[in-house]
Short mmCIF file of N, CA and C in Angstrom, two decimals:
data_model
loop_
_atom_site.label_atom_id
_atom_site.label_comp_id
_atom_site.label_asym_id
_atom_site.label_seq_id
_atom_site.Cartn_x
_atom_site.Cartn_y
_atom_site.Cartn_z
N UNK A 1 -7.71 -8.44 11.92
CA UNK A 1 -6.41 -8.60 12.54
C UNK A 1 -6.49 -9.69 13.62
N UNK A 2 -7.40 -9.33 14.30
CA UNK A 2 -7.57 -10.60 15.19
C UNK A 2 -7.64 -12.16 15.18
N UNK A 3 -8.39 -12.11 13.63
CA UNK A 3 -8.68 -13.73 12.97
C UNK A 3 -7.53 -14.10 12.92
N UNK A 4 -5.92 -13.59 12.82
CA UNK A 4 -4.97 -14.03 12.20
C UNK A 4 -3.62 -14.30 13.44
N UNK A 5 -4.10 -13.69 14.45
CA UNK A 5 -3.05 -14.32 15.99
C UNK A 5 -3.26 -15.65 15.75
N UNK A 6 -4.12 -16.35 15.69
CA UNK A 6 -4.16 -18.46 15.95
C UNK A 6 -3.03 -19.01 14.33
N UNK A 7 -1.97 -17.65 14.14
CA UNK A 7 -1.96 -18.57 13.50
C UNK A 7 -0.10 -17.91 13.35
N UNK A 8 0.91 -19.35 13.00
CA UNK A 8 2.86 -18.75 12.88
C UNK A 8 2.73 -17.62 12.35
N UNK A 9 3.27 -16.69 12.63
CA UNK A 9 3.51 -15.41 11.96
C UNK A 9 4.53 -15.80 10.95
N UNK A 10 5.86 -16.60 11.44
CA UNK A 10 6.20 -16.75 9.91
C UNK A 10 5.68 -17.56 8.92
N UNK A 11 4.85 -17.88 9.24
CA UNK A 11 4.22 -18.51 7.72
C UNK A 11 3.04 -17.45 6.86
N UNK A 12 2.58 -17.04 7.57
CA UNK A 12 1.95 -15.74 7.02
C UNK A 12 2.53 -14.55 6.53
N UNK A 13 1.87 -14.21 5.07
CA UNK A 13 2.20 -12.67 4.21
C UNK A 13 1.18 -12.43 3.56
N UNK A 14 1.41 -10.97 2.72
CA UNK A 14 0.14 -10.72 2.33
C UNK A 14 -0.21 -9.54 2.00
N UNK A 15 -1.28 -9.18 2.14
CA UNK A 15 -1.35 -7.97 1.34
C UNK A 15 -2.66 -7.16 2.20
N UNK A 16 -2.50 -6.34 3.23
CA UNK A 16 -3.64 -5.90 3.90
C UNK A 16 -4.44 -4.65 2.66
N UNK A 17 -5.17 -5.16 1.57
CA UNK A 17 -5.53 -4.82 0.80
C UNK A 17 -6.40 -3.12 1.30
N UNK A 18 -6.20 -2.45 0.50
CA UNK A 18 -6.93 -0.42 0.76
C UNK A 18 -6.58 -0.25 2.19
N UNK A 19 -5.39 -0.54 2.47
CA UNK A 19 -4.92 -0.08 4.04
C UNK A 19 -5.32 1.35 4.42
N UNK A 20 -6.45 1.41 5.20
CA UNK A 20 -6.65 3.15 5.84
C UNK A 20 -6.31 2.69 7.00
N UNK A 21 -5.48 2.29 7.82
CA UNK A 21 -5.92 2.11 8.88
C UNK A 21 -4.80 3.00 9.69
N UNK A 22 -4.79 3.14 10.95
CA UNK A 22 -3.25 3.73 12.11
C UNK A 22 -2.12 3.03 12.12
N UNK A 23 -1.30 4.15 12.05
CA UNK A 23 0.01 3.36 12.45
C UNK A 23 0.30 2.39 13.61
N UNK A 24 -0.97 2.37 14.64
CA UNK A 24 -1.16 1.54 15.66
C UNK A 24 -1.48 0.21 15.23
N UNK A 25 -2.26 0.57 14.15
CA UNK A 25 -2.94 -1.24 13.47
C UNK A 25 -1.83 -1.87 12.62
N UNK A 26 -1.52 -0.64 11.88
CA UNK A 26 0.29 -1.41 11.15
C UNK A 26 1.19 -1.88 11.62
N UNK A 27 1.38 -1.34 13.26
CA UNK A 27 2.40 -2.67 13.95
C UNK A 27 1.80 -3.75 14.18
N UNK A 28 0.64 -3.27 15.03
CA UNK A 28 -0.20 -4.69 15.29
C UNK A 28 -0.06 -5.57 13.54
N UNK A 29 -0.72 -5.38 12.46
CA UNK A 29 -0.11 -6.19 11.98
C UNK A 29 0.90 -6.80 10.97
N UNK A 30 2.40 -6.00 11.68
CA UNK A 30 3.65 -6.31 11.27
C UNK A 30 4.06 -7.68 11.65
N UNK A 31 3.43 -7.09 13.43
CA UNK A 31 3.64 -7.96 14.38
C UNK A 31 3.03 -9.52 14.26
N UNK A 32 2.65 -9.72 13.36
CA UNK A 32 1.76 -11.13 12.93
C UNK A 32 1.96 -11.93 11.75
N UNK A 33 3.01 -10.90 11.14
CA UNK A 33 3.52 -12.03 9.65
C UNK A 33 3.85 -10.86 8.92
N UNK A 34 3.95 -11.38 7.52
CA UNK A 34 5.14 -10.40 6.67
C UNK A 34 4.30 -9.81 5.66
N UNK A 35 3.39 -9.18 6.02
CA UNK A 35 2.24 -8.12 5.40
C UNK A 35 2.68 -6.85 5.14
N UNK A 36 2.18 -6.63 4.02
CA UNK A 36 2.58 -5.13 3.19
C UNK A 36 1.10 -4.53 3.28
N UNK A 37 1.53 -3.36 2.98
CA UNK A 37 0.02 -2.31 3.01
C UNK A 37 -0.32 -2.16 1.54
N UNK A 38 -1.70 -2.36 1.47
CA UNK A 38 -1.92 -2.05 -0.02
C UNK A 38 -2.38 -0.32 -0.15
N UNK A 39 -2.21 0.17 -0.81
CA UNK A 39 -2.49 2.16 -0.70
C UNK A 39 -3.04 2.63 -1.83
N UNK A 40 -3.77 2.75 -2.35
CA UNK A 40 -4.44 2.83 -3.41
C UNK A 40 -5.28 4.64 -3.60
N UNK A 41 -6.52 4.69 -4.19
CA UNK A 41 -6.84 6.06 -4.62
C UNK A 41 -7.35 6.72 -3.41
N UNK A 42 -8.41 6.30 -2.29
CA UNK A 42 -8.45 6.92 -1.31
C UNK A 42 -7.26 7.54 -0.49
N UNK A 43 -6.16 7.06 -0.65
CA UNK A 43 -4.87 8.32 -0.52
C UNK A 43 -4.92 9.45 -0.73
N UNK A 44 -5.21 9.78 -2.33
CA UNK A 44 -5.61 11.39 -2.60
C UNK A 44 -6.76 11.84 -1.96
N UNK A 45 -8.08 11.30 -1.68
CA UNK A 45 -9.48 11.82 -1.15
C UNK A 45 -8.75 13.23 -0.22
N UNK A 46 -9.58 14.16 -0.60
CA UNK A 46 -9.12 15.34 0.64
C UNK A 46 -9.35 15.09 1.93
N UNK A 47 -10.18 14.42 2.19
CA UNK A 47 -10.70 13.99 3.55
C UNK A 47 -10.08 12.40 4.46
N UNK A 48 -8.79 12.34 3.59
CA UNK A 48 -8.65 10.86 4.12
C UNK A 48 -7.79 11.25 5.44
N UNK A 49 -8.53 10.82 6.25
CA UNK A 49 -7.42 10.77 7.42
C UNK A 49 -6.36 10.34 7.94
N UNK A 50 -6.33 9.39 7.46
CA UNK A 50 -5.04 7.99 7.61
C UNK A 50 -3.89 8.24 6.72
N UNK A 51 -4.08 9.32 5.74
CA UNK A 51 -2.98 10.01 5.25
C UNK A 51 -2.15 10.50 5.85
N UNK A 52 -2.43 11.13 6.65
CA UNK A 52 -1.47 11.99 7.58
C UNK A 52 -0.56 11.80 8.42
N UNK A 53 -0.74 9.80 8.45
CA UNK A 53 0.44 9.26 9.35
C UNK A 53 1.10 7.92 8.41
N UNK A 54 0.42 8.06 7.25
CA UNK A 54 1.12 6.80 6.67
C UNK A 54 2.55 6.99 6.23
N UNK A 55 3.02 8.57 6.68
CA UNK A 55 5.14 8.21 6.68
C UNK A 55 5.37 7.44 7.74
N UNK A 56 4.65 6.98 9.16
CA UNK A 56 5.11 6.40 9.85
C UNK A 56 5.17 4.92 8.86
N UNK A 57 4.67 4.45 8.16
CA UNK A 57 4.56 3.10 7.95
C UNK A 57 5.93 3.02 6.80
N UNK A 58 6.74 2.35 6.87
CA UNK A 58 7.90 2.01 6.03
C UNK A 58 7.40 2.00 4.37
N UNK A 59 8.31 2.46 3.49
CA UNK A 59 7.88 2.14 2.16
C UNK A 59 8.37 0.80 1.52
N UNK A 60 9.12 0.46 2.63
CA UNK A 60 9.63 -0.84 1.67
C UNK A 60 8.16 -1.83 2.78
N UNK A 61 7.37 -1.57 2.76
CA UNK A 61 5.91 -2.18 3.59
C UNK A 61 4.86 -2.00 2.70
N UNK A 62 4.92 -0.87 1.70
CA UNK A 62 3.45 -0.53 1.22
C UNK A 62 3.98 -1.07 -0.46
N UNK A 63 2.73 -1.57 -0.91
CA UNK A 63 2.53 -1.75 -2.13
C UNK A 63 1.70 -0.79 -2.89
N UNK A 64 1.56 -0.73 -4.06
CA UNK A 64 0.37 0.20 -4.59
C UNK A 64 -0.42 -0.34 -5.59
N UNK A 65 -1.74 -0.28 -5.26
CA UNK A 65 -2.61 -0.87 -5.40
C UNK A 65 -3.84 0.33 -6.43
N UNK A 66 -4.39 -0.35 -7.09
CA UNK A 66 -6.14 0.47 -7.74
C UNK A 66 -6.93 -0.10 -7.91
N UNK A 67 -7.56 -0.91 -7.29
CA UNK A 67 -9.18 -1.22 -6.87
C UNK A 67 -9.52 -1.27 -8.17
N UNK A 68 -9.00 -1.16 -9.26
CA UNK A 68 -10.24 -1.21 -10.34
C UNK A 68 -11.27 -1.96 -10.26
N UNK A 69 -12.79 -1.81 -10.75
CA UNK A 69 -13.02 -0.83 -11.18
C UNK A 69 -13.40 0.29 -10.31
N UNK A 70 -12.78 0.15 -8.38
CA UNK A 70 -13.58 0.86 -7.91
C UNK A 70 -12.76 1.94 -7.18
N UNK A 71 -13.05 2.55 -6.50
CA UNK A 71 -11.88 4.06 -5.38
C UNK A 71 -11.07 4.28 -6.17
N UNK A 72 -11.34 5.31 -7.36
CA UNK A 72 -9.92 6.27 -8.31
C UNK A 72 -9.84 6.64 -7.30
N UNK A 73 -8.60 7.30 -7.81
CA UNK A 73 -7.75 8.71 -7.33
C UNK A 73 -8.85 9.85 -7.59
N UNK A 74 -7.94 11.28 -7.49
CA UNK A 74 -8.25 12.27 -7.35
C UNK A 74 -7.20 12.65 -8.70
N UNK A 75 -7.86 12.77 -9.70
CA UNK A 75 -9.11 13.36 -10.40
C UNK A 75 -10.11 12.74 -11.20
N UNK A 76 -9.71 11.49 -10.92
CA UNK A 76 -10.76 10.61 -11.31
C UNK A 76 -11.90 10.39 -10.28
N UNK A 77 -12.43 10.94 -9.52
CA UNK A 77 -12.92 10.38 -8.75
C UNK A 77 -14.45 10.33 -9.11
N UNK A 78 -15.39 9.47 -9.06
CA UNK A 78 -16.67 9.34 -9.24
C UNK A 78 -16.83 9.00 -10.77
N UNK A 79 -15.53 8.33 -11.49
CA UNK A 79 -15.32 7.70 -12.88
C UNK A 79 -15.00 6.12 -12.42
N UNK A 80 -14.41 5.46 -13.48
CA UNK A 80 -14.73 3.46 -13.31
C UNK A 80 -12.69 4.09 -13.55
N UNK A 81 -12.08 3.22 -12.32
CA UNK A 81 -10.73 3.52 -12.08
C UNK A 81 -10.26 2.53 -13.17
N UNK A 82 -9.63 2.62 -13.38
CA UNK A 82 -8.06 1.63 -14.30
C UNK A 82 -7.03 1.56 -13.56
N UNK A 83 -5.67 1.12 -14.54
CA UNK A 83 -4.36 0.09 -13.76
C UNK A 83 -3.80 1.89 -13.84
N UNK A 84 -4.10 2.32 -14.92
CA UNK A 84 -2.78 3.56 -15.43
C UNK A 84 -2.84 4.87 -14.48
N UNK A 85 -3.87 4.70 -13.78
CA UNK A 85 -4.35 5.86 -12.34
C UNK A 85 -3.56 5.71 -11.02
N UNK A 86 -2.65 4.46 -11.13
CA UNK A 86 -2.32 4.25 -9.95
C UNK A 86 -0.68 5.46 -9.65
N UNK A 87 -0.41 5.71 -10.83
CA UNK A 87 0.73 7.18 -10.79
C UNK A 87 0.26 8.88 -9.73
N UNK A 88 -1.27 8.31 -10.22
CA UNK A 88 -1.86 9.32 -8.76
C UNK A 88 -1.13 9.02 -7.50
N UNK A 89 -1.38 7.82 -7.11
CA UNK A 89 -1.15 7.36 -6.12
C UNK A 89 0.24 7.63 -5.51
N UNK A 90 0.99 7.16 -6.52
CA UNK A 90 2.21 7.20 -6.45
C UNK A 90 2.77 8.72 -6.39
N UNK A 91 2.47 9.85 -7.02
CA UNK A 91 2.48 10.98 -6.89
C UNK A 91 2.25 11.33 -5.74
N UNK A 92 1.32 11.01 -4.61
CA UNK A 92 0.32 11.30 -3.25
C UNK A 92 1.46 10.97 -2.64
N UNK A 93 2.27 9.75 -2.41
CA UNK A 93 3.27 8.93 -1.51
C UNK A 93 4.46 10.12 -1.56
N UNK A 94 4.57 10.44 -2.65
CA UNK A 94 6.00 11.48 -3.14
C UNK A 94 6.31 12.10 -2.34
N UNK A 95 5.03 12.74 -2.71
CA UNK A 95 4.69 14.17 -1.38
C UNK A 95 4.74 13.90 0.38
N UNK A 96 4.18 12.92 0.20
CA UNK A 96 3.98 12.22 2.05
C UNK A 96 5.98 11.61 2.57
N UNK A 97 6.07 11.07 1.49
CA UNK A 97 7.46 10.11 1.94
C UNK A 97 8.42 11.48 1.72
N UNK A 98 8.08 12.93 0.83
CA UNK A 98 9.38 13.73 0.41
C UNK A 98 10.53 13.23 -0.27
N UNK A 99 9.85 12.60 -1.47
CA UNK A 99 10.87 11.66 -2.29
C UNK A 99 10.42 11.60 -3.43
N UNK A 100 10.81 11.60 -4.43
CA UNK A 100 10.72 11.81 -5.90
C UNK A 100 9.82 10.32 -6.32
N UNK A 101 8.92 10.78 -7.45
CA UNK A 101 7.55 9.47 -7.80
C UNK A 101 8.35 8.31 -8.68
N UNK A 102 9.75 8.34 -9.05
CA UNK A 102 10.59 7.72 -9.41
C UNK A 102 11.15 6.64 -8.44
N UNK A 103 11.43 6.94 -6.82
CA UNK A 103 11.48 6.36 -5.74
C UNK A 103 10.08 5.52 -5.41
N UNK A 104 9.44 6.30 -5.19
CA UNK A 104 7.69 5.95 -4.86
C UNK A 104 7.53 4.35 -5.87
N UNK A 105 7.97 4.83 -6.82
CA UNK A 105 7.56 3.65 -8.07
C UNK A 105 8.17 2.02 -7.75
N UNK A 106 9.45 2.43 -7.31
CA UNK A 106 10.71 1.85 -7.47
C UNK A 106 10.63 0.87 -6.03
N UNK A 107 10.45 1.29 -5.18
CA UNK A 107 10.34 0.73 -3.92
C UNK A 107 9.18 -0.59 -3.92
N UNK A 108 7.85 -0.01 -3.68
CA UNK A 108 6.65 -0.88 -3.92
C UNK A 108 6.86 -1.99 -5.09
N UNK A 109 7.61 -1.78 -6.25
CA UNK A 109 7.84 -2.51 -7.25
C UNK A 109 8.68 -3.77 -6.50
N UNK A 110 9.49 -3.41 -5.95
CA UNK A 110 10.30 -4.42 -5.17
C UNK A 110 9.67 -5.30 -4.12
N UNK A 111 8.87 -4.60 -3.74
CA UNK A 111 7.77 -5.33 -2.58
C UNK A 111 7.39 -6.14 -2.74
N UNK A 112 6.58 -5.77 -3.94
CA UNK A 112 5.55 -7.11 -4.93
C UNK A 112 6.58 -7.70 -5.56
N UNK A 113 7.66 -7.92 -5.62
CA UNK A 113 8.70 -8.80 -6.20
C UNK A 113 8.81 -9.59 -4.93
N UNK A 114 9.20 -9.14 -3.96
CA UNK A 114 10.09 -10.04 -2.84
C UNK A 114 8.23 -11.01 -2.38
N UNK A 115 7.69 -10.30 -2.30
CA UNK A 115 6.36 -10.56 -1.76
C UNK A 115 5.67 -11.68 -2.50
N UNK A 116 5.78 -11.77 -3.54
CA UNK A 116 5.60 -12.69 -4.20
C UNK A 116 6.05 -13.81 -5.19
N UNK A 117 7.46 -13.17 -5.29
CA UNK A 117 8.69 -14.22 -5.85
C UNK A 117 9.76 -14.38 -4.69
N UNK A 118 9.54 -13.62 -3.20
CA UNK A 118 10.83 -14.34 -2.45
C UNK A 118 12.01 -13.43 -2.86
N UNK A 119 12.19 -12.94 -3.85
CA UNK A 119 13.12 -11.54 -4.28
C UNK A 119 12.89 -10.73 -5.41
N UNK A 120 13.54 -9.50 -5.02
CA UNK A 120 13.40 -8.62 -5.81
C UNK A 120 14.25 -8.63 -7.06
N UNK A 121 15.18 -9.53 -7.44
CA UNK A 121 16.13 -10.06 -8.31
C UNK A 121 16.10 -10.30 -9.76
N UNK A 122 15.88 -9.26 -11.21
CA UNK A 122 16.00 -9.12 -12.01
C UNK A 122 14.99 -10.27 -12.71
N UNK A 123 13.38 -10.06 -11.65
CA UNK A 123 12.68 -10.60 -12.56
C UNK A 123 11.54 -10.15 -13.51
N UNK A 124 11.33 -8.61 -13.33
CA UNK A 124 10.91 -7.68 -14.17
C UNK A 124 11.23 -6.22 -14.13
#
């Protein structure tokens, strides 16, 4: 986070890739350019801590992400992850945001649209 103050916040975006971090580090870096959280299988881990506050972080902020081949979900865990595991994930958010995995899906999809085409506008 620090490497990235020397530099316009609006010209910077991105993708703070397996975001575990506090809702303290997610402003800090909101506050620095137009970065989304990446959230991937350590979400489900029983032991993840950073679960427990990631409703503070906006969903139109988080993307969803799977490390393939590495950090499944839960019940994959200690197997070689794939793309089609990331519905774990999305299932995990459901529960955290109190919103149907139809929403969960739908949101992040838009993210990585605006995030990387500039809009979310009927391009897949």
């Amino acid at each position: 986070v620090d490497s990235l103050k020397k530099f316009n916040p609006s010209q910077l975006r991105g993708v703070f890739h397996c975001f575990t971090g506090t809702p303290q580090m997610a402003q800090q870096i909101a506050r620095l350019g137009n970065f989304y959280y990446g959230i991937g299988g350590p979400a489900t881990y029983k032991n993840a801590k950073f679960i427990d506050q990631i409703a503070q972080i906006p969903l139109e902020r988080i993307v969803l992400e799977t490390d393939a081949p590495y950090l499944p979900p839960v019940p994959f865990r200690g197997k070689r992850n794939e793309p089609s595991y990331v519905v774990y994930v999305a299932q995990k958010l459901a529960q955290i945001y109190q919103i149907s995995v139809s929403e969960v899906e739908k949101q992040p999809s838009q993210n990585v649209k605006t995030l990387f085409f500039g809009t979310s506008d009927n391009l897949f």
